[in-house]
mmCIF file of C-alpha atoms in Angstrom:
data_model
loop_
_atom_site.group_PDB
_atom_site.id
_atom_site.type_symbol
_atom_site.label_atom_id
_atom_site.label_comp_id
_atom_site.label_asym_id
_atom_site.label_seq_id
_atom_site.Cartn_x
_atom_site.Cartn_y
_atom_site.Cartn_z
ATOM 1 C CA UNK Q 21 116.950 98.101 94.876
ATOM 2 C CA UNK Q 22 120.569 98.050 96.177
ATOM 3 C CA UNK Q 23 121.055 101.502 94.563
ATOM 4 C CA UNK Q 24 118.162 103.033 96.188
ATOM 5 C CA UNK Q 25 119.340 101.445 99.506
ATOM 6 C CA UNK Q 26 122.642 102.818 99.385
ATOM 7 C CA UNK Q 27 121.498 106.705 98.548
ATOM 8 C CA UNK Q 28 118.283 106.781 100.556
ATOM 9 C CA UNK Q 29 119.392 107.366 104.124
ATOM 10 C CA UNK Q 30 122.180 109.820 102.992
ATOM 11 C CA UNK Q 31 119.487 111.843 100.999
ATOM 12 C CA UNK Q 32 117.208 111.729 103.575
ATOM 13 C CA UNK Q 33 119.240 112.879 106.248
ATOM 14 C CA UNK Q 34 120.643 116.045 103.796
ATOM 15 C CA UNK Q 35 117.218 117.012 102.650
ATOM 16 C CA UNK Q 36 115.843 117.190 106.445
ATOM 17 C CA UNK Q 37 118.971 119.239 107.534
ATOM 18 C CA UNK Q 38 119.153 121.706 104.708
ATOM 19 C CA UNK Q 39 115.497 122.380 104.861
ATOM 20 C CA UNK Q 40 115.364 122.839 108.471
ATOM 21 C CA UNK Q 41 118.257 125.178 108.442
ATOM 22 C CA UNK Q 42 117.274 127.169 105.174
ATOM 23 C CA UNK Q 43 114.019 127.572 107.026
ATOM 24 C CA UNK Q 44 115.337 129.144 110.147
ATOM 25 C CA UNK Q 45 117.678 131.342 107.897
ATOM 26 C CA UNK Q 46 114.532 132.751 105.895
ATOM 27 C CA UNK Q 47 112.461 133.403 109.169
ATOM 28 C CA UNK Q 48 115.397 135.483 110.339
ATOM 29 C CA UNK Q 49 115.622 137.541 107.109
ATOM 30 C CA UNK Q 50 111.991 138.038 106.920
ATOM 31 C CA UNK Q 51 109.141 136.621 108.730
ATOM 32 C CA UNK Q 52 106.460 138.038 106.236
ATOM 33 C CA UNK Q 53 107.966 136.801 103.101
ATOM 34 C CA UNK Q 54 108.653 133.376 104.420
ATOM 35 C CA UNK Q 55 105.105 132.949 105.325
ATOM 36 C CA UNK Q 56 104.007 134.031 101.959
ATOM 37 C CA UNK Q 57 106.376 131.269 100.611
ATOM 38 C CA UNK Q 58 105.336 128.378 103.000
ATOM 39 C CA UNK Q 59 101.604 128.039 101.735
ATOM 40 C CA UNK Q 60 103.404 126.811 98.212
ATOM 41 C CA UNK Q 61 105.032 123.827 100.348
ATOM 42 C CA UNK Q 62 101.685 121.905 100.827
ATOM 43 C CA UNK Q 63 101.109 122.286 97.176
ATOM 44 C CA UNK Q 64 104.074 120.400 96.685
ATOM 45 C CA UNK Q 65 102.873 117.392 98.439
ATOM 46 C CA UNK Q 66 99.384 117.847 96.785
ATOM 47 C CA UNK Q 67 100.892 117.350 93.540
ATOM 48 C CA UNK Q 68 102.930 114.487 94.853
ATOM 49 C CA UNK Q 69 99.668 112.768 96.006
ATOM 50 C CA UNK Q 70 98.288 113.381 92.765
ATOM 51 C CA UNK Q 71 101.238 111.713 90.795
ATOM 52 C CA UNK Q 72 101.890 108.753 93.145
ATOM 53 C CA UNK Q 73 99.594 106.467 91.832
ATOM 54 C CA UNK Q 74 100.444 107.335 88.212
ATOM 55 C CA UNK Q 75 104.153 107.085 88.885
ATOM 56 C CA UNK Q 76 103.680 103.809 90.851
ATOM 57 C CA UNK Q 77 101.618 102.261 88.110
ATOM 58 C CA UNK Q 78 104.049 103.140 85.320
ATOM 59 C CA UNK Q 79 106.955 101.601 87.310
ATOM 60 C CA UNK Q 80 104.899 98.539 87.882
ATOM 61 C CA UNK Q 81 104.117 98.358 84.023
ATOM 62 C CA UNK Q 82 107.685 99.043 83.215
ATOM 63 C CA UNK Q 83 109.068 96.338 85.352
ATOM 64 C CA UNK Q 84 106.511 93.693 84.480
ATOM 65 C CA UNK Q 85 107.165 94.363 80.896
ATOM 66 C CA UNK Q 86 110.932 93.969 81.325
ATOM 67 C CA UNK Q 87 110.310 90.798 83.386
ATOM 68 C CA UNK Q 88 107.965 89.146 80.338
ATOM 69 C CA UNK Q 89 110.943 90.211 77.685
ATOM 70 C CA UNK Q 90 113.577 88.854 79.506
ATOM 71 C CA UNK Q 91 111.904 85.626 80.143
ATOM 72 C CA UNK Q 92 110.700 85.472 76.398
ATOM 73 C CA UNK Q 93 114.626 85.458 75.673
ATOM 74 C CA UNK Q 94 115.593 83.100 78.466
ATOM 75 C CA UNK Q 95 112.895 80.773 76.786
ATOM 76 C CA UNK Q 96 114.088 81.197 73.383
ATOM 77 C CA UNK Q 97 117.905 80.664 74.344
ATOM 78 C CA UNK Q 98 116.917 77.652 76.352
ATOM 79 C CA UNK Q 99 115.125 76.158 72.982
ATOM 80 C CA UNK Q 100 117.550 77.208 70.275
ATOM 81 C CA UNK Q 101 117.943 73.417 69.037
ATOM 82 C CA UNK Q 102 114.392 73.011 69.002
ATOM 83 C CA UNK Q 103 113.621 76.137 67.480
ATOM 84 C CA UNK Q 104 116.199 75.240 64.829
ATOM 85 C CA UNK Q 105 114.303 72.021 64.073
ATOM 86 C CA UNK Q 106 111.044 73.546 63.708
ATOM 87 C CA UNK Q 107 111.867 76.155 61.828
ATOM 88 C CA UNK Q 108 110.612 78.829 64.250
ATOM 89 C CA UNK Q 109 113.295 81.307 64.686
ATOM 90 C CA UNK Q 110 111.590 84.039 62.609
ATOM 91 C CA UNK Q 111 108.320 83.883 64.768
ATOM 92 C CA UNK Q 112 110.323 83.740 68.231
ATOM 93 C CA UNK Q 113 112.494 86.548 67.097
ATOM 94 C CA UNK Q 114 109.466 88.606 66.208
ATOM 95 C CA UNK Q 115 107.876 87.663 69.431
ATOM 96 C CA UNK Q 116 110.893 89.028 71.431
ATOM 97 C CA UNK Q 117 111.154 92.104 69.469
ATOM 98 C CA UNK Q 118 107.373 92.686 70.062
ATOM 99 C CA UNK Q 119 107.889 92.109 73.933
ATOM 100 C CA UNK Q 120 111.001 94.479 73.909
ATOM 101 C CA UNK Q 121 108.877 97.376 71.859
ATOM 102 C CA UNK Q 122 106.216 96.876 74.575
ATOM 103 C CA UNK Q 123 109.076 97.838 77.256
ATOM 104 C CA UNK Q 124 110.164 100.899 75.389
ATOM 105 C CA UNK Q 125 106.428 101.767 75.179
ATOM 106 C CA UNK Q 126 106.145 101.255 78.977
ATOM 107 C CA UNK Q 127 109.198 103.270 79.650
ATOM 108 C CA UNK Q 128 108.484 105.867 77.699
ATOM 109 C CA UNK Q 129 104.859 106.232 79.092
ATOM 110 C CA UNK Q 130 106.800 106.224 82.756
ATOM 111 C CA UNK Q 131 109.283 108.849 81.804
ATOM 112 C CA UNK Q 132 106.459 111.222 80.475
ATOM 113 C CA UNK Q 133 104.863 110.980 83.513
ATOM 114 C CA UNK Q 134 107.809 111.483 85.670
ATOM 115 C CA UNK Q 135 108.410 114.639 83.261
ATOM 116 C CA UNK Q 136 105.113 116.192 84.003
ATOM 117 C CA UNK Q 137 105.644 115.392 87.718
ATOM 118 C CA UNK Q 138 108.984 117.418 87.375
ATOM 119 C CA UNK Q 139 107.444 120.430 85.394
ATOM 120 C CA UNK Q 140 104.841 120.758 88.095
ATOM 121 C CA UNK Q 141 107.477 120.858 90.866
ATOM 122 C CA UNK Q 142 109.479 123.179 88.822
ATOM 123 C CA UNK Q 143 106.267 125.608 87.995
ATOM 124 C CA UNK Q 144 105.886 125.579 91.793
ATOM 125 C CA UNK Q 145 109.275 126.519 92.618
ATOM 126 C CA UNK Q 146 108.977 129.568 89.698
ATOM 127 C CA UNK Q 147 105.959 130.679 91.383
ATOM 128 C CA UNK Q 148 107.678 131.112 94.871
ATOM 129 C CA UNK Q 149 110.531 132.955 93.040
ATOM 130 C CA UNK Q 150 108.095 135.170 91.625
ATOM 131 C CA UNK Q 151 106.474 135.948 94.802
ATOM 132 C CA UNK Q 152 109.352 136.388 96.556
ATOM 133 C CA UNK Q 153 110.989 138.922 93.966
ATOM 134 C CA UNK Q 154 107.576 140.731 93.825
ATOM 135 C CA UNK Q 155 107.428 141.040 97.598
ATOM 136 C CA UNK Q 156 111.147 141.712 98.105
ATOM 137 C CA UNK Q 157 110.915 144.420 95.272
ATOM 138 C CA UNK Q 158 108.093 146.214 97.308
ATOM 139 C CA UNK Q 159 109.577 145.859 100.735
ATOM 140 C CA UNK Q 160 112.852 147.151 99.159
ATOM 141 C CA UNK Q 161 111.040 150.444 97.430
ATOM 142 C CA UNK Q 162 108.938 150.819 100.762
ATOM 143 C CA UNK Q 163 112.659 150.930 102.626
ATOM 144 C CA UNK Q 164 111.462 147.726 104.735
ATOM 145 C CA UNK Q 165 113.944 145.807 103.422
ATOM 146 C CA UNK Q 166 117.545 146.348 102.095
ATOM 147 C CA UNK Q 167 118.646 144.703 98.726
ATOM 148 C CA UNK Q 168 120.897 142.324 100.398
ATOM 149 C CA UNK Q 169 118.188 140.925 102.389
ATOM 150 C CA UNK Q 170 116.152 140.578 99.215
ATOM 151 C CA UNK Q 171 118.824 138.834 97.372
ATOM 152 C CA UNK Q 172 119.548 136.624 100.359
ATOM 153 C CA UNK Q 173 116.305 135.821 100.676
ATOM 154 C CA UNK Q 174 116.029 134.954 96.979
ATOM 155 C CA UNK Q 175 118.867 132.447 97.381
ATOM 156 C CA UNK Q 176 117.420 130.879 100.354
ATOM 157 C CA UNK Q 177 114.003 130.497 98.952
ATOM 158 C CA UNK Q 178 115.372 128.550 96.107
ATOM 159 C CA UNK Q 179 117.406 126.283 98.617
ATOM 160 C CA UNK Q 180 114.559 125.683 100.606
ATOM 161 C CA UNK Q 181 112.860 124.297 97.364
ATOM 162 C CA UNK Q 182 115.957 122.437 96.569
ATOM 163 C CA UNK Q 183 115.384 119.861 99.519
ATOM 164 C CA UNK Q 184 111.978 119.437 98.613
ATOM 165 C CA UNK Q 185 112.949 118.731 94.883
ATOM 166 C CA UNK Q 186 115.593 116.076 96.038
ATOM 167 C CA UNK Q 187 112.859 114.646 98.199
ATOM 168 C CA UNK Q 188 110.723 114.255 95.092
ATOM 169 C CA UNK Q 189 113.179 112.628 92.988
ATOM 170 C CA UNK Q 190 114.030 110.312 95.931
ATOM 171 C CA UNK Q 191 110.133 109.516 96.102
ATOM 172 C CA UNK Q 192 110.352 108.892 92.109
ATOM 173 C CA UNK Q 193 113.127 106.686 92.856
ATOM 174 C CA UNK Q 194 111.816 104.555 95.467
ATOM 175 C CA UNK Q 195 108.707 104.078 93.492
ATOM 176 C CA UNK Q 196 110.863 102.467 90.742
ATOM 177 C CA UNK Q 197 112.405 100.526 93.608
ATOM 178 C CA UNK Q 198 109.118 99.466 94.985
ATOM 179 C CA UNK Q 199 108.243 98.440 91.621
ATOM 180 C CA UNK Q 200 111.177 96.352 91.245
ATOM 181 C CA UNK Q 201 110.813 94.809 94.618
ATOM 182 C CA UNK Q 202 107.046 93.647 94.111
ATOM 183 C CA UNK Q 203 108.218 92.099 90.719
ATOM 184 C CA UNK Q 204 110.770 90.301 92.766
ATOM 185 C CA UNK Q 205 108.558 88.998 95.045
ATOM 186 C CA UNK Q 206 105.848 88.092 92.517
ATOM 187 C CA UNK Q 207 108.581 85.866 90.566
ATOM 188 C CA UNK Q 208 109.492 84.312 93.990
ATOM 189 C CA UNK Q 209 105.969 83.482 94.937
ATOM 190 C CA UNK Q 210 105.272 82.025 91.417
ATOM 191 C CA UNK Q 211 104.700 78.246 91.398
ATOM 192 C CA UNK Q 212 106.927 76.399 88.881
ATOM 193 C CA UNK Q 213 104.720 74.994 85.948
#
């Protein structure tokens, strides 16, 4: 939570400034090519909205599993003499190992979901680059644009999607942070037994 709080404001300000500046430069270079690329931005947000509940659920599962596993270890460490007397060390060790294997499984599912999200975003960026190269080549051959303008536009297209990708990464981190915050609140609200 502290790590997210330290990075969030800086990332949001940087992403906003770079996005606006890149968009203005792209519009200055070629309005038709900019208008051809801009419809892909809502696709970014659509992908994000489709992945949001999945990422949130996976992050919550991982945090809850980690909390349970740490709780089991704390119980075991607090009851070492009793476990020795009862000869229950092996069953408690197996219980702890099972809890941590569940955490690893939840983390693996979370990472796979985040990877699928990242691949989807990268695919959209690749489509934008192909669109720019195709339109730019056509306009260059037709004499409507110079080669320097096409190359510059290509560079700015990748830069306009870069802040969006940074925002998506911030979003994934924010979901992990929110899962951590929900877990902290859940623990704080728990009545002692």
